[in-house]
Amino acid sequence: MQSKATTVEAYLKELPEDRRKAIEALRKVFKKNLGKGYQEGMQYGMIGYFVPHSVYPDGYHCDPKQPLPFAGLASQKNHMSLYMMCIYGIDEHRDRFVKGWQAAAAEGRARKLDMGKACIRFKKLEDVPLDVVGEAIKRVPVKAYIEHYESVIKQSGARKPAAKKAAGKPAAKKSAARKATGKKATTKKSTAKNAASKKVAAKKAPAKKAATKKAAARTAGKAGGSRAARRS
C-alpha cells in the first residue's frame, strides 16, 4: 500500500498509533546502525533508506532516476513490512540474519520469521528482534553494498551500457542517406519519364502534321475532281 506522502514525517502522521510506534522504533534502529553515505527519505510510497545520487550517480538500474534502494519500512493493509535489500543476494548476510531471527524466536524475543526474498512481514513491534535487524544493517557499509550491486548487475546484464545510446546517431545518418538516395532515384525516374514523354510528343507531332497534310491533299483532290466534273 503506497502512500502519497512526500516526507517521512507526513507518512508517520498517516499511520494508526500502534503502527506509528512500531515504525518509529524500527526507524531509530535503522538510523543508529546505518553506515555513512546512506540517506533516509520517501521512496516508492514508503520510508526508504538508499544510496543517494550524490554517492552513486548511476542510481537504481530499474529506474536510474531513483537512488539505489538499501532498505525500507512500510505499513501495508494487513501487516507491516521490513525490506532488507542489504541481505538480498548476499548469502552470508542472509544466513546470519535468518539464524539470528530464529534464535531470537526460540528465546521468545520474536515471532516466527515470515520472509520473502527480501521482505519481512510482521504485525506488531514485539514480533521483531531489533538487535538482529540492527546488526544486519550495520554489516553492509555503502562501499561494499555498491560493489556487490554492480557485480550482480554486470553478471545479469540488467543495466544497458550508455554507449548504446550513441549508436542511434549513425542509424539516423543511414536513414537520412537512404531518404536522400530515394529522392535522387525519384528525381532520376521523374527526369527519365519527362524525357520519354517529350520524345513521344515529338514523334506524335510530325506524324500528326503528316496526317493533316494527307487529309488536306485528299480534300484538295476531291475538290479538283468535282470542278472537272462540272466543266465537262
PDB file of C-alpha atoms in Angstrom:
ATOM      1  CA  MET A   1       0.000   0.000   0.000  1.00  0.00           C
ATOM      2  CA  GLN A   2       1.836   3.060  -1.262  1.00  0.00           C
ATOM      3  CA  SER A   3       1.468   6.443   0.389  1.00  0.00           C
ATOM      4  CA  LYS A   4       1.386   9.786  -1.415  1.00  0.00           C
ATOM      5  CA  ALA A   5       3.242  11.452   1.462  1.00  0.00           C
ATOM      6  CA  THR A   6       6.329  13.348   0.321  1.00  0.00           C
ATOM      7  CA  THR A   7       8.146  13.369   3.672  1.00  0.00           C
ATOM      8  CA  VAL A   8       8.814  10.776   6.365  1.00  0.00           C
ATOM      9  CA  GLU A   9       7.067  12.959   8.951  1.00  0.00           C
ATOM     10  CA  ALA A  10       3.927  13.193   6.792  1.00  0.00           C
ATOM     11  CA  TYR A  11       3.999   9.421   6.267  1.00  0.00           C
ATOM     12  CA  LEU A  12       4.168   8.741  10.011  1.00  0.00           C
ATOM     13  CA  LYS A  13       1.219  11.063  10.676  1.00  0.00           C
ATOM     14  CA  GLU A  14      -0.945   8.963   8.352  1.00  0.00           C
ATOM     15  CA  LEU A  15      -0.426   5.800  10.438  1.00  0.00           C
ATOM     16  CA  PRO A  16      -2.580   4.471  13.298  1.00  0.00           C
ATOM     17  CA  GLU A  17      -0.907   4.996  16.668  1.00  0.00           C
ATOM     18  CA  ASP A  18       0.203   1.369  17.186  1.00  0.00           C
ATOM     19  CA  ARG A  19       1.778   1.139  13.742  1.00  0.00           C
ATOM     20  CA  ARG A  20       3.378   4.552  14.034  1.00  0.00           C
ATOM     21  CA  LYS A  21       5.108   3.487  17.271  1.00  0.00           C
ATOM     22  CA  ALA A  22       6.365   0.263  15.651  1.00  0.00           C
ATOM     23  CA  ILE A  23       7.670   2.026  12.527  1.00  0.00           C
ATOM     24  CA  GLU A  24       9.290   4.788  14.604  1.00  0.00           C
ATOM     25  CA  ALA A  25      11.067   2.203  16.784  1.00  0.00           C
ATOM     26  CA  LEU A  26      12.444   0.429  13.714  1.00  0.00           C
ATOM     27  CA  ARG A  27      13.371   3.774  12.211  1.00  0.00           C
ATOM     28  CA  LYS A  28      15.543   4.521  15.250  1.00  0.00           C
ATOM     29  CA  VAL A  29      17.302   1.166  14.810  1.00  0.00           C
ATOM     30  CA  PHE A  30      17.972   1.919  11.149  1.00  0.00           C
ATOM     31  CA  LYS A  31      19.323   5.411  11.758  1.00  0.00           C
ATOM     32  CA  LYS A  32      21.529   4.198  14.611  1.00  0.00           C
ATOM     33  CA  ASN A  33      23.154   1.440  12.537  1.00  0.00           C
ATOM     34  CA  LEU A  34      23.273   2.904   9.023  1.00  0.00           C
ATOM     35  CA  GLY A  35      26.767   3.464   7.694  1.00  0.00           C
ATOM     36  CA  LYS A  36      27.966   6.803   6.368  1.00  0.00           C
ATOM     37  CA  GLY A  37      26.690   7.531   2.862  1.00  0.00           C
ATOM     38  CA  TYR A  38      23.154   6.181   3.218  1.00  0.00           C
ATOM     39  CA  GLN A  39      20.183   8.514   3.345  1.00  0.00           C
ATOM     40  CA  GLU A  40      16.589   8.395   4.606  1.00  0.00           C
ATOM     41  CA  GLY A  41      13.624   9.630   2.583  1.00  0.00           C
ATOM     42  CA  MET A  42      10.389   8.635   0.877  1.00  0.00           C
ATOM     43  CA  GLN A  43      10.843   6.070  -1.890  1.00  0.00           C
ATOM     44  CA  TYR A  44       8.177   4.023  -3.669  1.00  0.00           C
ATOM     45  CA  GLY A  45       5.496   5.282  -1.279  1.00  0.00           C
ATOM     46  CA  MET A  46       7.262   4.152   1.909  1.00  0.00           C
ATOM     47  CA  ILE A  47      10.116   5.153   4.197  1.00  0.00           C
ATOM     48  CA  GLY A  48      13.256   4.275   2.301  1.00  0.00           C
ATOM     49  CA  TYR A  49      16.956   4.020   3.066  1.00  0.00           C
ATOM     50  CA  PHE A  50      19.097   4.355  -0.021  1.00  0.00           C
ATOM     51  CA  VAL A  51      22.390   5.380  -1.597  1.00  0.00           C
ATOM     52  CA  PRO A  52      21.776   8.928  -2.938  1.00  0.00           C
ATOM     53  CA  HIS A  53      22.827  10.009  -6.432  1.00  0.00           C
ATOM     54  CA  SER A  54      25.495  12.209  -4.868  1.00  0.00           C
ATOM     55  CA  VAL A  55      27.233   8.994  -3.767  1.00  0.00           C
ATOM     56  CA  TYR A  56      26.147   6.674  -6.593  1.00  0.00           C
ATOM     57  CA  PRO A  57      25.161   8.751  -9.673  1.00  0.00           C
ATOM     58  CA  ASP A  58      24.040   5.748 -11.766  1.00  0.00           C
ATOM     59  CA  GLY A  59      21.063   5.144  -9.485  1.00  0.00           C
ATOM     60  CA  TYR A  60      18.807   2.094  -9.472  1.00  0.00           C
ATOM     61  CA  HIS A  61      19.033   0.096 -12.726  1.00  0.00           C
ATOM     62  CA  CYS A  62      15.234  -0.425 -12.884  1.00  0.00           C
ATOM     63  CA  ASP A  63      14.779   3.354 -12.811  1.00  0.00           C
ATOM     64  CA  PRO A  64      18.010   5.415 -12.835  1.00  0.00           C
ATOM     65  CA  LYS A  65      16.057   8.437 -11.591  1.00  0.00           C
ATOM     66  CA  GLN A  66      15.632   6.571  -8.300  1.00  0.00           C
ATOM     67  CA  PRO A  67      18.543   6.301  -5.839  1.00  0.00           C
ATOM     68  CA  LEU A  68      19.853   2.785  -5.152  1.00  0.00           C
ATOM     69  CA  PRO A  69      17.496   1.150  -2.558  1.00  0.00           C
ATOM     70  CA  PHE A  70      19.059  -0.362   0.553  1.00  0.00           C
ATOM     71  CA  ALA A  71      16.152  -0.965   2.945  1.00  0.00           C
ATOM     72  CA  GLY A  72      12.624   0.201   3.674  1.00  0.00           C
ATOM     73  CA  LEU A  73       9.777   0.366   6.187  1.00  0.00           C
ATOM     74  CA  ALA A  74       6.109   0.223   5.229  1.00  0.00           C
ATOM     75  CA  SER A  75       2.636  -0.105   6.696  1.00  0.00           C
ATOM     76  CA  GLN A  76       0.574  -2.426   4.491  1.00  0.00           C
ATOM     77  CA  LYS A  77      -3.128  -3.283   4.623  1.00  0.00           C
ATOM     78  CA  ASN A  78      -2.853  -6.417   6.781  1.00  0.00           C
ATOM     79  CA  HIS A  79       0.675  -6.125   8.158  1.00  0.00           C
ATOM     80  CA  MET A  80       3.839  -4.047   8.304  1.00  0.00           C
ATOM     81  CA  SER A  81       6.873  -4.765   6.155  1.00  0.00           C
ATOM     82  CA  LEU A  82      10.598  -4.537   6.619  1.00  0.00           C
ATOM     83  CA  TYR A  83      12.502  -4.512   3.311  1.00  0.00           C
ATOM     84  CA  MET A  84      16.111  -5.657   3.539  1.00  0.00           C
ATOM     85  CA  MET A  85      17.815  -5.309   0.149  1.00  0.00           C
ATOM     86  CA  CYS A  86      21.083  -5.372   2.073  1.00  0.00           C
ATOM     87  CA  ILE A  87      20.722  -9.149   2.588  1.00  0.00           C
ATOM     88  CA  TYR A  88      19.203  -9.968  -0.812  1.00  0.00           C
ATOM     89  CA  GLY A  89      21.662 -11.919  -2.937  1.00  0.00           C
ATOM     90  CA  ILE A  90      24.341 -11.945  -0.231  1.00  0.00           C
ATOM     91  CA  ASP A  91      24.136 -15.498   1.126  1.00  0.00           C
ATOM     92  CA  GLU A  92      26.442 -14.899   4.084  1.00  0.00           C
ATOM     93  CA  HIS A  93      24.449 -11.903   5.364  1.00  0.00           C
ATOM     94  CA  ARG A  94      21.112 -13.574   4.672  1.00  0.00           C
ATOM     95  CA  ASP A  95      22.096 -16.742   6.552  1.00  0.00           C
ATOM     96  CA  ARG A  96      23.304 -14.767   9.568  1.00  0.00           C
ATOM     97  CA  PHE A  97      20.114 -12.714   9.577  1.00  0.00           C
ATOM     98  CA  VAL A  98      17.849 -15.789   9.377  1.00  0.00           C
ATOM     99  CA  LYS A  99      19.784 -17.658  12.080  1.00  0.00           C
ATOM    100  CA  GLY A 100      19.766 -14.608  14.348  1.00  0.00           C
ATOM    101  CA  TRP A 101      15.996 -14.173  13.962  1.00  0.00           C
ATOM    102  CA  GLN A 102      15.333 -17.887  14.518  1.00  0.00           C
ATOM    103  CA  ALA A 103      17.446 -17.831  17.684  1.00  0.00           C
ATOM    104  CA  ALA A 104      15.516 -14.812  18.963  1.00  0.00           C
ATOM    105  CA  ALA A 105      12.221 -16.571  18.179  1.00  0.00           C
ATOM    106  CA  ALA A 106      13.394 -19.661  20.085  1.00  0.00           C
ATOM    107  CA  GLU A 107      14.121 -17.408  23.078  1.00  0.00           C
ATOM    108  CA  GLY A 108      10.660 -15.853  22.870  1.00  0.00           C
ATOM    109  CA  ARG A 109      12.011 -12.442  21.753  1.00  0.00           C
ATOM    110  CA  ALA A 110      10.446 -12.578  18.309  1.00  0.00           C
ATOM    111  CA  ARG A 111       7.734 -14.208  16.275  1.00  0.00           C
ATOM    112  CA  LYS A 112       8.490 -16.905  13.690  1.00  0.00           C
ATOM    113  CA  LEU A 113      10.194 -15.336  10.659  1.00  0.00           C
ATOM    114  CA  ASP A 114       7.787 -14.595   7.781  1.00  0.00           C
ATOM    115  CA  MET A 115      10.134 -13.713   4.957  1.00  0.00           C
ATOM    116  CA  GLY A 116      10.185 -13.488   1.177  1.00  0.00           C
ATOM    117  CA  LYS A 117      13.348 -12.783  -0.841  1.00  0.00           C
ATOM    118  CA  ALA A 118      13.998  -9.512   0.967  1.00  0.00           C
ATOM    119  CA  CYS A 119      10.685  -8.644   2.626  1.00  0.00           C
ATOM    120  CA  ILE A 120       9.916  -9.474   6.264  1.00  0.00           C
ATOM    121  CA  ARG A 121       6.245  -9.256   7.288  1.00  0.00           C
ATOM    122  CA  PHE A 122       5.145  -8.609  10.891  1.00  0.00           C
ATOM    123  CA  LYS A 123       2.062  -7.332  12.740  1.00  0.00           C
ATOM    124  CA  LYS A 124       3.488  -5.754  15.872  1.00  0.00           C
ATOM    125  CA  LEU A 125       6.806  -4.469  17.165  1.00  0.00           C
ATOM    126  CA  GLU A 126       7.197  -7.391  19.582  1.00  0.00           C
ATOM    127  CA  ASP A 127       7.419  -9.733  16.572  1.00  0.00           C
ATOM    128  CA  VAL A 128      10.763  -8.213  15.541  1.00  0.00           C
ATOM    129  CA  PRO A 129      14.188  -8.783  17.197  1.00  0.00           C
ATOM    130  CA  LEU A 130      15.519  -5.220  16.897  1.00  0.00           C
ATOM    131  CA  ASP A 131      19.111  -6.223  17.663  1.00  0.00           C
ATOM    132  CA  VAL A 132      19.151  -8.730  14.778  1.00  0.00           C
ATOM    133  CA  VAL A 133      17.827  -6.085  12.367  1.00  0.00           C
ATOM    134  CA  GLY A 134      20.388  -3.542  13.577  1.00  0.00           C
ATOM    135  CA  GLU A 135      23.291  -5.957  13.114  1.00  0.00           C
ATOM    136  CA  ALA A 136      22.164  -6.789   9.562  1.00  0.00           C
ATOM    137  CA  ILE A 137      22.047  -3.086   8.667  1.00  0.00           C
ATOM    138  CA  LYS A 138      25.427  -2.386  10.254  1.00  0.00           C
ATOM    139  CA  ARG A 139      27.191  -5.243   8.436  1.00  0.00           C
ATOM    140  CA  VAL A 140      26.822  -3.650   4.998  1.00  0.00           C
ATOM    141  CA  PRO A 141      28.675  -0.322   4.525  1.00  0.00           C
ATOM    142  CA  VAL A 142      27.955   1.770   1.414  1.00  0.00           C
ATOM    143  CA  LYS A 143      31.120   0.844  -0.486  1.00  0.00           C
ATOM    144  CA  ALA A 144      30.598  -2.901  -0.020  1.00  0.00           C
ATOM    145  CA  TYR A 145      26.926  -2.602  -0.970  1.00  0.00           C
ATOM    146  CA  ILE A 146      27.675  -0.721  -4.206  1.00  0.00           C
ATOM    147  CA  GLU A 147      30.399  -3.207  -5.169  1.00  0.00           C
ATOM    148  CA  HIS A 148      28.059  -6.149  -4.611  1.00  0.00           C
ATOM    149  CA  TYR A 149      25.236  -4.443  -6.507  1.00  0.00           C
ATOM    150  CA  GLU A 150      27.438  -3.662  -9.514  1.00  0.00           C
ATOM    151  CA  SER A 151      28.796  -7.224  -9.655  1.00  0.00           C
ATOM    152  CA  VAL A 152      25.244  -8.620  -9.706  1.00  0.00           C
ATOM    153  CA  ILE A 153      24.130  -6.136 -12.382  1.00  0.00           C
ATOM    154  CA  LYS A 154      27.178  -6.888 -14.519  1.00  0.00           C
ATOM    155  CA  GLN A 155      26.561 -10.647 -14.362  1.00  0.00           C
ATOM    156  CA  SER A 156      22.880 -10.317 -15.197  1.00  0.00           C
ATOM    157  CA  GLY A 157      23.402  -7.650 -17.869  1.00  0.00           C
ATOM    158  CA  ALA A 158      20.436  -5.755 -16.405  1.00  0.00           C
ATOM    159  CA  ARG A 159      21.898  -2.283 -16.949  1.00  0.00           C
ATOM    160  CA  LYS A 160      22.327  -1.242 -20.591  1.00  0.00           C
ATOM    161  CA  PRO A 161      25.688   0.394 -21.406  1.00  0.00           C
ATOM    162  CA  ALA A 162      25.472   4.127 -22.046  1.00  0.00           C
ATOM    163  CA  ALA A 163      27.408   3.648 -25.316  1.00  0.00           C
ATOM    164  CA  LYS A 164      24.369   2.051 -26.908  1.00  0.00           C
ATOM    165  CA  LYS A 165      22.550   5.381 -26.818  1.00  0.00           C
ATOM    166  CA  ALA A 166      25.153   6.935 -29.116  1.00  0.00           C
ATOM    167  CA  ALA A 167      24.613   4.112 -31.601  1.00  0.00           C
ATOM    168  CA  GLY A 168      21.359   5.762 -32.569  1.00  0.00           C
ATOM    169  CA  LYS A 169      23.139   8.632 -34.373  1.00  0.00           C
ATOM    170  CA  PRO A 170      24.763   6.569 -37.177  1.00  0.00           C
ATOM    171  CA  ALA A 171      21.415   4.874 -37.673  1.00  0.00           C
ATOM    172  CA  ALA A 172      19.845   8.290 -38.113  1.00  0.00           C
ATOM    173  CA  LYS A 173      22.539   9.207 -40.662  1.00  0.00           C
ATOM    174  CA  LYS A 174      21.912   5.970 -42.559  1.00  0.00           C
ATOM    175  CA  SER A 175      18.217   6.703 -42.571  1.00  0.00           C
ATOM    176  CA  ALA A 176      18.897  10.210 -43.908  1.00  0.00           C
ATOM    177  CA  ALA A 177      21.225   8.753 -46.558  1.00  0.00           C
ATOM    178  CA  ARG A 178      18.524   6.300 -47.621  1.00  0.00           C
ATOM    179  CA  LYS A 179      15.997   9.097 -47.880  1.00  0.00           C
ATOM    180  CA  ALA A 180      18.447  11.175 -49.937  1.00  0.00           C
ATOM    181  CA  THR A 181      19.139   8.190 -52.219  1.00  0.00           C
ATOM    182  CA  GLY A 182      15.409   7.635 -52.547  1.00  0.00           C
ATOM    183  CA  LYS A 183      14.906  11.268 -53.525  1.00  0.00           C
ATOM    184  CA  LYS A 184      17.696  11.058 -56.125  1.00  0.00           C
ATOM    185  CA  ALA A 185      16.207   7.883 -57.583  1.00  0.00           C
ATOM    186  CA  THR A 186      12.773   9.518 -57.707  1.00  0.00           C
ATOM    187  CA  THR A 187      14.265  12.601 -59.391  1.00  0.00           C
ATOM    188  CA  LYS A 188      16.060  10.421 -61.971  1.00  0.00           C
ATOM    189  CA  LYS A 189      12.877   8.471 -62.690  1.00  0.00           C
ATOM    190  CA  SER A 190      10.910  11.694 -62.997  1.00  0.00           C
ATOM    191  CA  THR A 191      13.542  13.170 -65.379  1.00  0.00           C
ATOM    192  CA  ALA A 192      13.604   9.992 -67.476  1.00  0.00           C
ATOM    193  CA  LYS A 193       9.808   9.946 -67.586  1.00  0.00           C
ATOM    194  CA  ASN A 194       9.704  13.588 -68.725  1.00  0.00           C
ATOM    195  CA  ALA A 195      12.312  12.907 -71.413  1.00  0.00           C
ATOM    196  CA  ALA A 196      10.357   9.894 -72.664  1.00  0.00           C
ATOM    197  CA  SER A 197       7.164  11.966 -72.718  1.00  0.00           C
ATOM    198  CA  LYS A 198       8.920  14.659 -74.781  1.00  0.00           C
ATOM    199  CA  LYS A 199      10.221  12.048 -77.264  1.00  0.00           C
ATOM    200  CA  VAL A 200       6.766  10.528 -77.660  1.00  0.00           C
ATOM    201  CA  ALA A 201       5.283  14.008 -78.053  1.00  0.00           C
ATOM    202  CA  ALA A 202       7.976  14.854 -80.622  1.00  0.00           C
ATOM    203  CA  LYS A 203       7.219  11.693 -82.609  1.00  0.00           C
ATOM    204  CA  LYS A 204       3.485  12.289 -82.441  1.00  0.00           C
ATOM    205  CA  ALA A 205       3.813  15.899 -83.648  1.00  0.00           C
ATOM    206  CA  PRO A 206       5.386  15.099 -87.108  1.00  0.00           C
ATOM    207  CA  ALA A 207       3.028  12.166 -87.512  1.00  0.00           C
ATOM    208  CA  LYS A 208       0.098  14.411 -86.743  1.00  0.00           C
ATOM    209  CA  LYS A 209       1.359  17.029 -89.221  1.00  0.00           C
ATOM    210  CA  ALA A 210       1.818  14.376 -91.913  1.00  0.00           C
ATOM    211  CA  ALA A 211      -1.690  13.080 -91.309  1.00  0.00           C
ATOM    212  CA  THR A 212      -3.011  16.635 -91.546  1.00  0.00           C
ATOM    213  CA  LYS A 213      -1.187  17.168 -94.878  1.00  0.00           C
ATOM    214  CA  LYS A 214      -2.558  13.900 -96.279  1.00  0.00           C
ATOM    215  CA  ALA A 215      -6.075  14.844 -95.257  1.00  0.00           C
ATOM    216  CA  ALA A 216      -5.631  18.267 -96.886  1.00  0.00           C
ATOM    217  CA  ALA A 217      -4.347  16.633-100.099  1.00  0.00           C
ATOM    218  CA  ARG A 218      -7.316  14.306-100.206  1.00  0.00           C
ATOM    219  CA  THR A 219      -9.698  17.187 -99.697  1.00  0.00           C
ATOM    220  CA  ALA A 220      -7.960  19.158-102.449  1.00  0.00           C
ATOM    221  CA  GLY A 221      -8.109  16.133-104.764  1.00  0.00           C
ATOM    222  CA  LYS A 222     -11.805  15.692-104.185  1.00  0.00           C
ATOM    223  CA  ALA A 223     -12.423  19.393-104.798  1.00  0.00           C
ATOM    224  CA  GLY A 224     -10.459  19.262-108.062  1.00  0.00           C
ATOM    225  CA  GLY A 225     -12.414  16.220-109.229  1.00  0.00           C
ATOM    226  CA  SER A 226     -15.716  17.941-108.542  1.00  0.00           C
ATOM    227  CA  ARG A 227     -14.705  21.005-110.564  1.00  0.00           C
ATOM    228  CA  ALA A 228     -13.581  18.869-113.503  1.00  0.00           C
ATOM    229  CA  ALA A 229     -16.899  17.028-113.463  1.00  0.00           C
ATOM    230  CA  ARG A 230     -18.820  20.320-113.582  1.00  0.00           C
ATOM    231  CA  ARG A 231     -16.783  21.614-116.532  1.00  0.00           C
ATOM    232  CA  SER A 232     -17.384  18.504-118.527  1.00  0.00           C
TER     233      SER A 232
END
